[in-house]
């Protein structure tokens, strides 16, 4: 399978809560578990997973950089991630300038993983827009 054959899941927090209120928790968790199996069976390894629950998060082929910093230290930039929930957008001052970002959370265990760059105020930093930063300490690299 090619990477383009995959369905990447981006859900904002309000959408997830409204879905969870419509269905029983078992239905939502079964759906998440089924998507995890589908993504893990793709054969695109190594695969980065949530260190807390081993929920598949990103393929190595989507890794753009290992030179970012986050609260817990080193962080990775990915062009795509999967099985995450997007938090509320907010403007945040960072080392390289001002950005609009949305925190990202594991769709399985709810652990905060990093953030998505929504908008860069500095034109020289626009290459970050749409990309995801995931803290290294919250990732598990699986082969």
XYZ file of N, CA and C in Angstrom:
429
model
N 0.825 -1.195 0.000
C 0.000 0.000 0.000
C 0.861 1.248 0.000
N 0.390 2.254 -0.691
C 1.071 3.543 -0.690
C 0.524 4.384 0.458
N 1.342 5.350 0.891
C 0.913 6.237 1.969
C -0.363 6.977 1.593
N -0.541 7.273 0.315
C -1.726 8.014 -0.120
C -3.004 7.183 -0.003
N -2.871 5.856 0.188
C -4.034 4.991 0.341
C -4.647 5.071 1.737
N -3.964 5.736 2.644
C -4.428 5.744 4.024
C -5.357 6.908 4.303
N -6.212 6.673 5.249
C -7.119 7.696 5.731
C -6.547 8.222 7.035
N -6.140 9.475 7.054
C -5.575 10.071 8.261
C -6.688 10.734 9.054
N -6.645 10.546 10.351
C -7.716 11.018 11.219
C -7.291 12.287 11.939
N -8.031 13.358 11.706
C -7.843 14.596 12.445
C -9.207 14.960 13.018
N -9.328 14.953 14.318
C -10.600 15.231 14.964
C -10.379 16.349 15.967
N -11.221 17.371 15.920
C -11.078 18.381 16.963
C -11.808 17.898 18.217
N -11.478 18.477 19.341
C -11.967 18.003 20.631
C -13.485 18.062 20.726
N -14.109 19.121 20.213
C -15.564 19.234 20.272
C -16.231 18.137 19.463
N -15.691 17.822 18.287
C -16.265 16.765 17.460
C -16.195 15.425 18.174
N -15.059 15.146 18.806
C -14.905 13.882 19.517
C -15.916 13.777 20.653
N -16.094 14.857 21.414
C -17.037 14.827 22.530
C -18.464 14.636 22.046
N -18.828 15.257 20.915
C -20.186 15.091 20.405
C -20.407 13.670 19.901
N -19.397 13.070 19.285
C -19.509 11.680 18.839
C -19.646 10.761 20.045
N -18.842 11.007 21.080
C -18.879 10.150 22.262
C -20.215 10.256 22.989
N -20.884 11.406 22.895
C -22.175 11.543 23.559
C -23.278 10.818 22.786
N -23.085 10.598 21.487
C -24.089 9.915 20.676
C -24.009 8.397 20.800
N -22.818 7.887 21.008
C -22.609 6.446 21.042
C -22.098 6.027 22.405
N -22.258 4.741 22.683
C -21.693 4.236 23.941
C -20.176 4.260 23.844
N -19.518 4.306 24.976
C -18.056 4.302 24.998
C -17.489 3.086 24.293
N -18.152 1.943 24.396
C -17.651 0.733 23.752
C -17.575 0.890 22.242
N -18.570 1.534 21.635
C -18.562 1.726 20.181
C -17.404 2.604 19.749
N -17.175 3.702 20.476
C -16.095 4.620 20.129
C -14.752 3.931 20.284
N -14.557 3.217 21.396
C -13.277 2.541 21.613
C -13.061 1.429 20.598
N -14.130 0.706 20.214
C -13.980 -0.336 19.202
C -13.557 0.277 17.876
N -14.158 1.415 17.519
C -13.801 2.086 16.269
C -12.335 2.498 16.290
N -11.865 3.091 17.411
C -10.458 3.492 17.524
C -9.545 2.283 17.433
N -9.923 1.176 18.078
C -9.107 -0.034 18.058
C -9.026 -0.590 16.641
N -10.143 -0.591 15.920
C -10.163 -1.074 14.539
C -9.253 -0.226 13.661
N -9.298 1.096 13.820
C -8.426 1.969 13.025
C -6.963 1.724 13.367
N -6.658 1.457 14.616
C -5.277 1.166 15.005
C -4.787 -0.078 14.280
N -5.609 -1.123 14.246
C -5.209 -2.351 13.559
C -4.987 -2.095 12.074
N -5.893 -1.363 11.445
C -5.778 -1.059 10.020
C -4.471 -0.332 9.723
N -4.152 0.661 10.534
C -2.944 1.440 10.289
C -1.695 0.616 10.578
N -1.732 -0.197 11.619
C -0.554 -0.976 11.991
C -0.261 -2.086 10.989
N -1.271 -2.572 10.283
C -1.081 -3.659 9.332
C -0.577 -3.180 7.978
N -0.322 -1.898 7.823
C 0.085 -1.355 6.531
C 1.466 -1.821 6.103
N 2.332 -2.144 7.067
C 3.683 -2.573 6.740
C 4.654 -1.430 6.549
N 4.252 -0.194 6.760
C 5.146 0.962 6.616
C 5.864 1.179 7.944
N 6.989 0.504 8.108
C 7.747 0.582 9.360
C 9.071 1.254 9.114
N 9.743 1.847 10.084
C 9.287 1.910 11.472
C 8.085 2.831 11.641
N 7.393 2.577 12.695
C 6.173 3.292 13.033
C 6.369 3.932 14.402
N 5.923 5.162 14.559
C 5.984 5.838 15.858
C 4.622 5.710 16.532
N 4.637 5.295 17.800
C 3.410 5.079 18.562
C 3.439 5.889 19.848
N 2.268 6.015 20.463
C 2.162 6.654 21.776
C 2.883 5.774 22.795
N 3.794 6.348 23.536
C 4.549 5.580 24.535
C 3.628 5.056 25.643
N 2.538 5.751 25.901
C 1.636 5.377 26.984
C 0.754 4.176 26.637
N 0.218 4.128 25.391
C -0.758 3.082 25.044
C -0.447 2.349 23.735
N 0.638 2.715 23.060
C 1.081 2.107 21.796
C 0.101 2.335 20.638
N -0.670 3.386 20.703
C -1.552 3.783 19.609
C -0.676 4.290 18.460
N -0.799 3.760 17.235
C 0.029 4.229 16.115
C -0.206 5.712 15.833
N 0.892 6.478 15.698
C 0.776 7.927 15.509
C 1.339 8.427 14.194
N 2.464 7.876 13.743
C 3.103 8.415 12.533
C 4.037 7.380 11.917
N 4.219 7.510 10.613
C 5.179 6.678 9.899
C 6.517 7.404 9.826
N 7.573 6.641 9.821
C 8.915 7.219 9.711
C 9.046 8.047 8.427
N 8.363 7.638 7.376
C 8.438 8.364 6.102
C 7.861 9.777 6.197
N 7.082 10.065 7.243
C 6.509 11.405 7.442
C 7.328 12.276 8.385
N 8.459 11.757 8.874
C 9.332 12.513 9.772
C 10.107 13.560 8.978
N 9.956 14.825 9.355
C 10.628 15.924 8.656
C 11.892 16.387 9.362
N 11.878 16.386 10.709
C 13.015 16.916 11.460
C 13.018 16.379 12.889
N 14.233 16.229 13.432
C 14.403 15.819 14.828
C 15.013 16.946 15.659
N 15.000 18.167 15.148
C 15.727 19.273 15.786
C 14.839 20.251 16.555
N 13.627 19.869 16.872
C 12.719 20.778 17.571
C 12.785 20.568 19.075
N 12.382 21.600 19.810
C 12.360 21.564 21.272
C 10.921 21.715 21.753
N 10.611 21.022 22.835
C 9.284 21.100 23.449
C 9.454 21.152 24.964
N 8.346 21.108 25.684
C 8.379 21.188 27.151
C 9.301 20.141 27.766
N 9.220 18.916 27.261
C 9.981 17.816 27.862
C 11.358 17.620 27.236
N 11.725 18.475 26.295
C 13.032 18.339 25.636
C 12.891 18.198 24.134
N 13.601 17.227 23.565
C 13.633 17.046 22.115
C 12.251 16.677 21.578
N 11.971 17.154 20.357
C 10.698 16.866 19.701
C 10.935 16.654 18.212
N 10.011 15.946 17.583
C 10.100 15.640 16.157
C 8.997 16.375 15.405
N 9.320 16.794 14.167
C 8.309 17.391 13.297
C 7.889 16.353 12.256
N 6.575 16.151 12.136
C 6.003 15.231 11.159
C 5.096 15.998 10.203
N 5.062 15.545 8.953
C 4.148 16.148 7.980
C 2.723 15.642 8.184
N 2.577 14.427 8.664
C 1.269 13.825 8.931
C 1.347 13.035 10.232
N 0.255 13.022 10.970
C 0.090 12.124 12.108
C -1.305 11.519 12.008
N -1.532 10.457 12.752
C -2.838 9.796 12.733
C -3.245 9.483 14.163
N -4.513 9.193 14.327
C -5.039 8.806 15.637
C -4.778 9.858 16.708
N -4.980 11.114 16.341
C -4.842 12.210 17.293
C -6.121 13.033 17.330
N -6.296 13.736 18.434
C -7.404 14.674 18.612
C -6.790 16.059 18.708
N -7.342 17.007 17.950
C -6.863 18.390 17.990
C -7.585 19.166 19.081
N -6.825 19.903 19.860
C -7.399 20.784 20.867
C -7.784 22.124 20.255
N -8.126 23.059 21.102
C -8.539 24.398 20.684
C -7.342 25.172 20.127
N -7.576 25.934 19.071
C -6.521 26.788 18.499
C -6.250 27.956 19.439
N -4.958 28.314 19.547
C -4.582 29.471 20.359
C -3.291 30.065 19.825
N -3.122 31.364 20.043
C -1.867 32.021 19.681
C -0.866 31.767 20.797
N 0.358 31.383 20.395
C 1.381 31.029 21.384
C 2.727 31.602 20.959
N 3.410 32.236 21.901
C 4.767 32.753 21.670
C 5.745 31.612 21.884
N 6.590 31.382 20.884
C 7.598 30.326 20.963
C 8.966 30.919 20.676
N 9.996 30.100 20.755
C 11.370 30.564 20.567
C 11.543 31.293 19.240
N 10.931 30.771 18.180
C 11.125 31.342 16.839
C 10.039 32.325 16.422
N 9.146 32.693 17.338
C 8.136 33.688 17.001
C 6.748 33.324 17.497
N 5.772 34.025 16.942
C 4.375 33.856 17.336
C 3.679 32.926 16.341
N 2.866 32.011 16.870
C 2.163 31.041 16.033
C 0.750 30.836 16.551
N -0.143 30.419 15.647
C -1.421 29.858 16.053
C -1.216 28.355 16.031
N -1.476 27.708 17.159
C -1.248 26.268 17.284
C -2.472 25.606 17.904
N -2.541 24.296 17.753
C -3.558 23.484 18.428
C -2.838 22.295 19.046
N -3.009 22.098 20.335
C -2.391 20.943 20.984
C -2.973 19.668 20.391
N -2.169 18.591 20.380
C -2.647 17.300 19.894
C -2.583 16.286 21.030
N -3.583 15.401 21.040
C -3.733 14.396 22.084
C -3.918 13.027 21.445
N -3.428 11.996 22.099
C -3.628 10.627 21.634
C -5.129 10.324 21.645
N -5.644 9.772 20.544
C -7.075 9.470 20.462
C -7.467 8.275 21.326
N -6.485 7.512 21.773
C -6.783 6.331 22.582
C -6.727 6.627 24.083
N -5.613 7.190 24.548
C -5.442 7.406 25.997
C -5.611 8.865 26.420
N -5.659 9.797 25.463
C -5.872 11.206 25.781
C -4.633 11.967 26.209
N -3.477 11.334 26.181
C -2.237 11.995 26.608
C -1.863 13.112 25.639
N -1.457 14.259 26.184
C -0.982 15.358 25.334
C 0.349 14.943 24.712
N 0.457 15.107 23.390
C 1.638 14.653 22.654
C 2.492 15.791 22.124
N 1.877 16.910 21.805
C 2.589 18.029 21.193
C 1.588 19.024 20.644
N 1.847 19.524 19.434
C 0.954 20.513 18.842
C 1.038 20.488 17.321
N 0.034 21.125 16.707
C -0.001 21.329 15.260
C 0.183 22.811 15.006
N 1.073 23.146 14.067
C 1.224 24.537 13.641
C 0.091 24.860 12.675
N -0.766 25.775 13.054
C -1.877 26.194 12.202
C -1.471 27.401 11.368
N -0.794 28.367 12.008
C -0.396 29.596 11.306
C 0.884 30.147 11.916
N 1.780 30.588 11.050
C 3.002 31.274 11.486
C 2.846 32.749 11.148
N 3.089 33.629 12.109
C 2.964 35.061 11.868
C 4.157 35.596 11.077
N 5.310 34.980 11.238
C 6.526 35.374 10.522
C 6.585 34.622 9.190
N 6.626 35.339 8.060
C 6.661 34.666 6.755
C 7.807 33.664 6.596
N 8.933 33.888 7.262
C 10.062 32.962 7.136
C 9.808 31.635 7.858
N 8.765 31.567 8.679
C 8.450 30.343 9.424
C 7.218 29.615 8.878
N 6.716 30.069 7.736
C 5.487 29.488 7.177
C 5.632 28.022 6.768
N 6.859 27.542 6.609
C 7.077 26.139 6.244
C 6.559 25.187 7.332
N 6.356 25.700 8.534
C 5.872 24.877 9.647
C 4.356 24.677 9.613
N 3.653 25.533 8.902
C 2.192 25.484 8.894
C 1.688 24.126 8.406
N 0.750 23.569 9.150
C 0.170 22.273 8.806
C 0.958 21.079 9.311
N 2.147 21.323 9.847
C 2.974 20.230 10.364
C 2.735 20.034 11.860
N 3.200 18.896 12.360
C 2.949 18.483 13.737
C 4.255 18.308 14.496
N 4.283 18.774 15.732
C 5.419 18.566 16.625
C 4.974 17.566 17.691
N 5.756 16.488 17.832
C 5.465 15.465 18.839
C 6.697 15.319 19.724
N 6.492 15.380 21.032
C 7.602 15.272 21.974
C 8.195 13.861 21.935
N 9.520 13.785 21.844
C 10.214 12.503 21.729
C 9.913 11.581 22.913
N 9.853 12.125 24.122
C 9.601 11.304 25.308
C 8.209 10.669 25.315
N 7.332 11.137 24.444
C 5.978 10.589 24.391
C 5.797 9.620 23.228
N 6.899 9.334 22.521
C 6.874 8.435 21.368
C 7.597 7.132 21.662
N 7.149 6.094 20.987
C 7.813 4.799 21.009
C 8.039 4.410 19.552
N 9.280 4.159 19.172
C 9.585 3.769 17.796
C 9.501 2.253 17.695
N 8.615 1.775 16.825
C 8.407 0.338 16.670
C 8.893 -0.109 15.302
N 9.492 -1.293 15.263
C 10.050 -1.828 14.010
C 9.238 -2.988 13.505
